[in-house]
Amino acid sequence: MAKSASALARASKTKAKAKRIAAPATVTGGGGETHQTATAAEARITTNFGVPLSDDQNSLRAGPRGPSLLEDFVLREKIQHFDHERIPERIVHARGSAAHGYFELTKSLAKYTRAKVLTEVGVRTEVFTRFSTVAGGAGSVDTPRDVRGFAVKLYTREGNWDLVGNNMPVFFIQDAIKFPDLIHAVKMEADRGYPQAASAHDTFWDFIGLMPEATHMIMWAMSDRAIPRSLRMMEGFGVNTFRLVNDKDEATFVKFHWRPKLGTQSTGWDEAVKIAGADPDFHRRDLHEAIASGGFPEWEFGVQLLSQVQADGLPFDILDATKLIPEELYPIQVVGRMVLDRNPDNFFAETEQAAFLPTNVPPGIDFSEDPLLQGRLFSYQDTQLSRLGTVNFHQIPINQAKGCPFQNMQRDGHMQMQVPKGRANYEPNSLAEAGEIGGPREDPEGGFRSAPVATQSTKVRLRAESFADHYSQARLFYRSQTAIEQAHLASALVFELSKCSFDHVRDRVLANLGNVDADLARRVAVGLNVPLPPASKPAVPPIDMKPSPALRIVGKYPDSLMGRAVGILVTDGADGSVVKAVRKACEAEGATVKIVAPKIGGVTLQSGKLLKADGQLAGTPSVVFDAVALVVSEDGCTQLLGDSAAIDFVHNAFVHLKAIGHTAQAKPLLVKAGAAPDAGMVDLAAGAEAFLPPARTRQWKREPKVRMLA
Ligand code: HDE
């Protein structure tokens, strides 16, 4: 017998009692296993077909020590479902985090489009937004140097609109036919299966060197934008040019933009690498915790609008996804906002099963002829078949049109969830005339109509001459950066190319960089300590464009601690009033404050009170904070001097250019960690308020003292 008679008696007694008590009744079975039996208020556990289970701890056996029986449908169903729990991860953008929220239009674009989502001011449209890295697998870390996906599904009243963008406004390639090559080159190398989630390897840079059109995007990918501080602090771009189409079928080119209320903020490279170890889920946790605590991230939604004549006047092709339209030329008009205010209930059902399709556009939004976009229009629908396994993926709750009904004559297929009624599964039909269900009909007025765009008629496999300038905008980007950002960009190139083993691969990239900016190429060559080859011959000579300050990040952090994280390192005997003052001042500005202590149980303050810790020192390094405060006692500090985790805490905060507030007793620790006095080192005797200004930003002036940059 599986259970002793007394255990059975006990269990059945408990079951009877369970009807009367609210808490789940727990009983130990004969083999020592725990049974939790349902109370009247609790649901009974069942098979997938509703048969209630009496025992979810033991499989059916021929005797307590005998073999399991094939008959055990409970075991087989459970194990079989488990065996198939994983679905193929996305071929790109596999690692992602998402949230629900809403979009609200603040200014009508009725002059340009008939899409209700862009004309009905004040109406809230439900959204589901997924952020992602591109190269790494689903289980890879959150902070590699990489482009970030920024995919927004708007459940509009005229069907879903999926704005599937990135956190950079341009792309590596001009034609979709090169996408498989790009992705093969950047992902783990084919023979060895590494590196994971990293572009710093031969095959990527080999491809890049041979594809000069990628140079502009390389500037972005090597900039600090590729190591964002938080998903809440990233810009989003539609990248490809789309069209808005109005009631009169007039089309206007449009570029879509998302701008974070918290500003665009980044980590440093050394910091990003260390965060990967300290918290591989850094971005996912940050997004989840912010939303869970009511700090809802928000973005402005903006558009750049251009007529055909204006597009024709640009010195580059509006259909070329390796080009941006400088804001200084065509300003971004802010017409809406997006707020993310609800975490998914289930990661798999929602975040993993979400299928974004650039083809999902409501009437009034249309595509351009951008050859990258045109390829995307096929790819996303297609990839869902191998990922979600059925043409009916649109019926999965997260993918369903929620803003309006959806119906047509498509039928059947794997995992059909709908039960369409009637005989009419074709149209036209006249069954309604016989009193039967006729089914849905076309709507020539309100239905989706493609913009009446004239096309050329000769079939060719040719790249337009207007796509030939690969360097002018790379130059524009580099020259628009601050000196700090230029140094980071050059250093990132040095880092990545230092990981390449082929000299000819490095040389080709260096030769291409010569067309971007001679000084950049020189800096990188010096950083590698290799001779600088002559610049490669560009297809067309680059032109100098007016620098665009909009492309910078440094100098534009918001003047507030909103959304940032502050860590207070405490020891036994610390002055609780200082801890309280720092916490209060930081929280008043919208920061999240966490107490870090040598032990998770906390510390006994000078007052004798216990202060609980949010993180244990060894597991909560300063890389997970934007600024730190050291509130320690003399004895506590002496103890920390013998703990490398404490020294790393201070040292890393210092070299990652963070503000460090400290009590006088912390000075020996500062000295041992090499944290020299500067404007970002604040003695908290001056009051907690003094800590705030440096904590709002990074100590850029410190950087040349702590890091050799290219
Ligand atoms: Fe994607 N891309 N992509 N991409 N992409 C996918 O679709 C593809 C491109 C982007 O959170 C895949 O459902 C091609 C540009 C995001 O689920 C796939 C080309 C931009 C996401 C695909 C591009 C993006 C994807 C893989 C070149 C910025 C994640 C899984 C023509 C505008 C969406 C999937 C999510 C995902 C194809 C280029 C953004 C294979 C062929 C440019 C944010 O269909």
mmCIF file of C-alpha atoms in Angstrom, residues 557-679:
data_model
loop_
_atom_site.group_PDB
_atom_site.id
_atom_site.type_symbol
_atom_site.label_atom_id
_atom_site.label_comp_id
_atom_site.label_asym_id
_atom_site.label_seq_id
_atom_site.Cartn_x
_atom_site.Cartn_y
_atom_site.Cartn_z
ATOM 1 C CA TYR A 557 20.141 63.399 -17.688
ATOM 2 C CA PRO A 558 17.063 64.784 -15.942
ATOM 3 C CA ASP A 559 17.911 66.955 -12.962
ATOM 4 C CA SER A 560 16.328 64.549 -10.508
ATOM 5 C CA LEU A 561 16.817 61.184 -8.870
ATOM 6 C CA MET A 562 13.507 59.982 -10.319
ATOM 7 C CA GLY A 563 13.713 56.301 -11.216
ATOM 8 C CA ARG A 564 17.302 55.927 -9.965
ATOM 9 C CA ALA A 565 18.502 53.559 -7.244
ATOM 10 C CA VAL A 566 20.540 54.476 -4.180
ATOM 11 C CA GLY A 567 22.287 51.938 -1.952
ATOM 12 C CA ILE A 568 23.137 52.750 1.667
ATOM 13 C CA LEU A 569 25.863 50.549 3.120
ATOM 14 C CA VAL A 570 25.478 50.282 6.891
ATOM 15 C CA THR A 571 27.269 48.532 9.750
ATOM 16 C CA ASP A 572 26.535 47.864 13.402
ATOM 17 C CA GLY A 573 26.750 51.068 15.379
ATOM 18 C CA ALA A 574 25.831 53.267 12.372
ATOM 19 C CA ASP A 575 24.041 56.547 13.029
ATOM 20 C CA GLY A 576 20.387 55.824 12.211
ATOM 21 C CA SER A 577 19.520 59.498 11.851
ATOM 22 C CA VAL A 578 21.945 59.817 8.920
ATOM 23 C CA VAL A 579 20.473 56.723 7.259
ATOM 24 C CA LYS A 580 17.006 58.174 7.717
ATOM 25 C CA ALA A 581 17.981 61.586 6.347
ATOM 26 C CA VAL A 582 19.622 60.123 3.229
ATOM 27 C CA ARG A 583 16.689 57.826 2.607
ATOM 28 C CA LYS A 584 14.179 60.631 3.028
ATOM 29 C CA ALA A 585 15.998 63.060 0.758
ATOM 30 C CA CYS A 586 16.475 60.451 -2.001
ATOM 31 C CA GLU A 587 12.955 59.071 -1.847
ATOM 32 C CA ALA A 588 11.531 62.587 -1.945
ATOM 33 C CA GLU A 589 13.098 62.894 -5.418
ATOM 34 C CA GLY A 590 11.682 59.580 -6.592
ATOM 35 C CA ALA A 591 14.691 57.307 -6.004
ATOM 36 C CA THR A 592 14.466 53.748 -4.715
ATOM 37 C CA VAL A 593 16.601 53.258 -1.630
ATOM 38 C CA LYS A 594 18.015 49.923 -0.490
ATOM 39 C CA ILE A 595 19.896 49.122 2.690
ATOM 40 C CA VAL A 596 22.985 46.974 2.211
ATOM 41 C CA ALA A 597 24.567 45.314 5.233
ATOM 42 C CA PRO A 598 27.215 42.647 5.849
ATOM 43 C CA LYS A 599 24.412 40.290 6.910
ATOM 44 C CA ILE A 600 20.855 40.100 5.560
ATOM 45 C CA GLY A 601 19.340 40.150 9.053
ATOM 46 C CA GLY A 602 20.528 43.743 9.320
ATOM 47 C CA VAL A 603 22.550 45.785 11.787
ATOM 48 C CA THR A 604 22.120 47.164 15.279
ATOM 49 C CA LEU A 605 22.229 50.930 15.000
ATOM 50 C CA GLN A 606 23.953 53.251 17.474
ATOM 51 C CA SER A 607 20.545 53.729 19.091
ATOM 52 C CA GLY A 608 20.259 49.985 19.725
ATOM 53 C CA LYS A 609 17.506 49.635 17.119
ATOM 54 C CA LEU A 610 17.636 46.912 14.497
ATOM 55 C CA LEU A 611 17.796 48.054 10.868
ATOM 56 C CA LYS A 612 16.894 45.277 8.455
ATOM 57 C CA ALA A 613 18.859 44.941 5.226
ATOM 58 C CA ASP A 614 17.413 44.721 1.708
ATOM 59 C CA GLY A 615 20.589 43.136 0.403
ATOM 60 C CA GLN A 616 23.616 41.337 1.761
ATOM 61 C CA LEU A 617 26.862 43.078 0.878
ATOM 62 C CA ALA A 618 28.491 40.207 -1.070
ATOM 63 C CA GLY A 619 25.364 39.764 -3.190
ATOM 64 C CA THR A 620 24.483 43.424 -3.616
ATOM 65 C CA PRO A 621 27.471 45.183 -5.141
ATOM 66 C CA SER A 622 27.377 48.889 -5.911
ATOM 67 C CA VAL A 623 26.981 48.211 -9.659
ATOM 68 C CA VAL A 624 23.254 47.782 -9.114
ATOM 69 C CA PHE A 625 22.929 51.350 -7.787
ATOM 70 C CA ASP A 626 23.252 54.793 -9.339
ATOM 71 C CA ALA A 627 24.712 56.338 -6.207
ATOM 72 C CA VAL A 628 25.773 55.002 -2.817
ATOM 73 C CA ALA A 629 26.066 56.250 0.735
ATOM 74 C CA LEU A 630 28.357 54.730 3.362
ATOM 75 C CA VAL A 631 26.863 55.159 6.798
ATOM 76 C CA VAL A 632 29.192 53.193 9.030
ATOM 77 C CA SER A 633 30.557 53.297 12.563
ATOM 78 C CA GLU A 634 34.268 53.343 13.373
ATOM 79 C CA ASP A 635 34.262 49.677 14.421
ATOM 80 C CA GLY A 636 32.055 48.743 11.499
ATOM 81 C CA CYS A 637 34.463 50.417 9.107
ATOM 82 C CA THR A 638 37.429 48.561 10.618
ATOM 83 C CA GLN A 639 35.656 45.295 9.980
ATOM 84 C CA LEU A 640 34.808 46.263 6.403
ATOM 85 C CA LEU A 641 38.491 46.941 5.730
ATOM 86 C CA GLY A 642 38.992 43.186 5.874
ATOM 87 C CA ASP A 643 36.161 42.406 3.426
ATOM 88 C CA SER A 644 36.914 42.607 -0.285
ATOM 89 C CA ALA A 645 33.179 42.901 -1.021
ATOM 90 C CA ALA A 646 33.151 46.199 0.899
ATOM 91 C CA ILE A 647 36.279 47.450 -0.822
ATOM 92 C CA ASP A 648 34.857 46.483 -4.230
ATOM 93 C CA PHE A 649 31.582 48.196 -3.287
ATOM 94 C CA VAL A 650 33.346 51.498 -2.779
ATOM 95 C CA HIS A 651 35.972 51.077 -5.488
ATOM 96 C CA ASN A 652 33.438 50.207 -8.170
ATOM 97 C CA ALA A 653 31.106 53.034 -7.169
ATOM 98 C CA PHE A 654 34.096 55.348 -7.544
ATOM 99 C CA VAL A 655 35.361 54.052 -10.898
ATOM 100 C CA HIS A 656 31.820 53.877 -12.267
ATOM 101 C CA LEU A 657 31.611 57.603 -11.643
ATOM 102 C CA LYS A 658 28.936 57.456 -8.961
ATOM 103 C CA ALA A 659 28.329 59.887 -6.171
ATOM 104 C CA ILE A 660 29.481 58.540 -2.807
ATOM 105 C CA GLY A 661 28.003 60.049 0.323
ATOM 106 C CA HIS A 662 29.818 59.014 3.499
ATOM 107 C CA THR A 663 30.131 59.569 7.204
ATOM 108 C CA ALA A 664 33.503 60.634 8.633
ATOM 109 C CA GLN A 665 33.980 57.100 10.018
ATOM 110 C CA ALA A 666 34.014 55.704 6.448
ATOM 111 C CA LYS A 667 37.228 57.503 5.475
ATOM 112 C CA PRO A 668 39.623 54.547 6.003
ATOM 113 C CA LEU A 669 37.427 52.504 3.653
ATOM 114 C CA LEU A 670 37.495 55.259 1.030
ATOM 115 C CA VAL A 671 41.267 55.375 1.245
ATOM 116 C CA LYS A 672 41.665 51.602 0.985
ATOM 117 C CA ALA A 673 39.273 51.515 -2.012
ATOM 118 C CA GLY A 674 41.216 54.295 -3.751
ATOM 119 C CA ALA A 675 38.249 56.670 -3.736
ATOM 120 C CA ALA A 676 39.900 60.084 -3.764
ATOM 121 C CA PRO A 677 38.022 63.254 -2.804
ATOM 122 C CA ASP A 678 36.246 65.092 -5.634
ATOM 123 C CA ALA A 679 32.938 66.836 -6.279
#
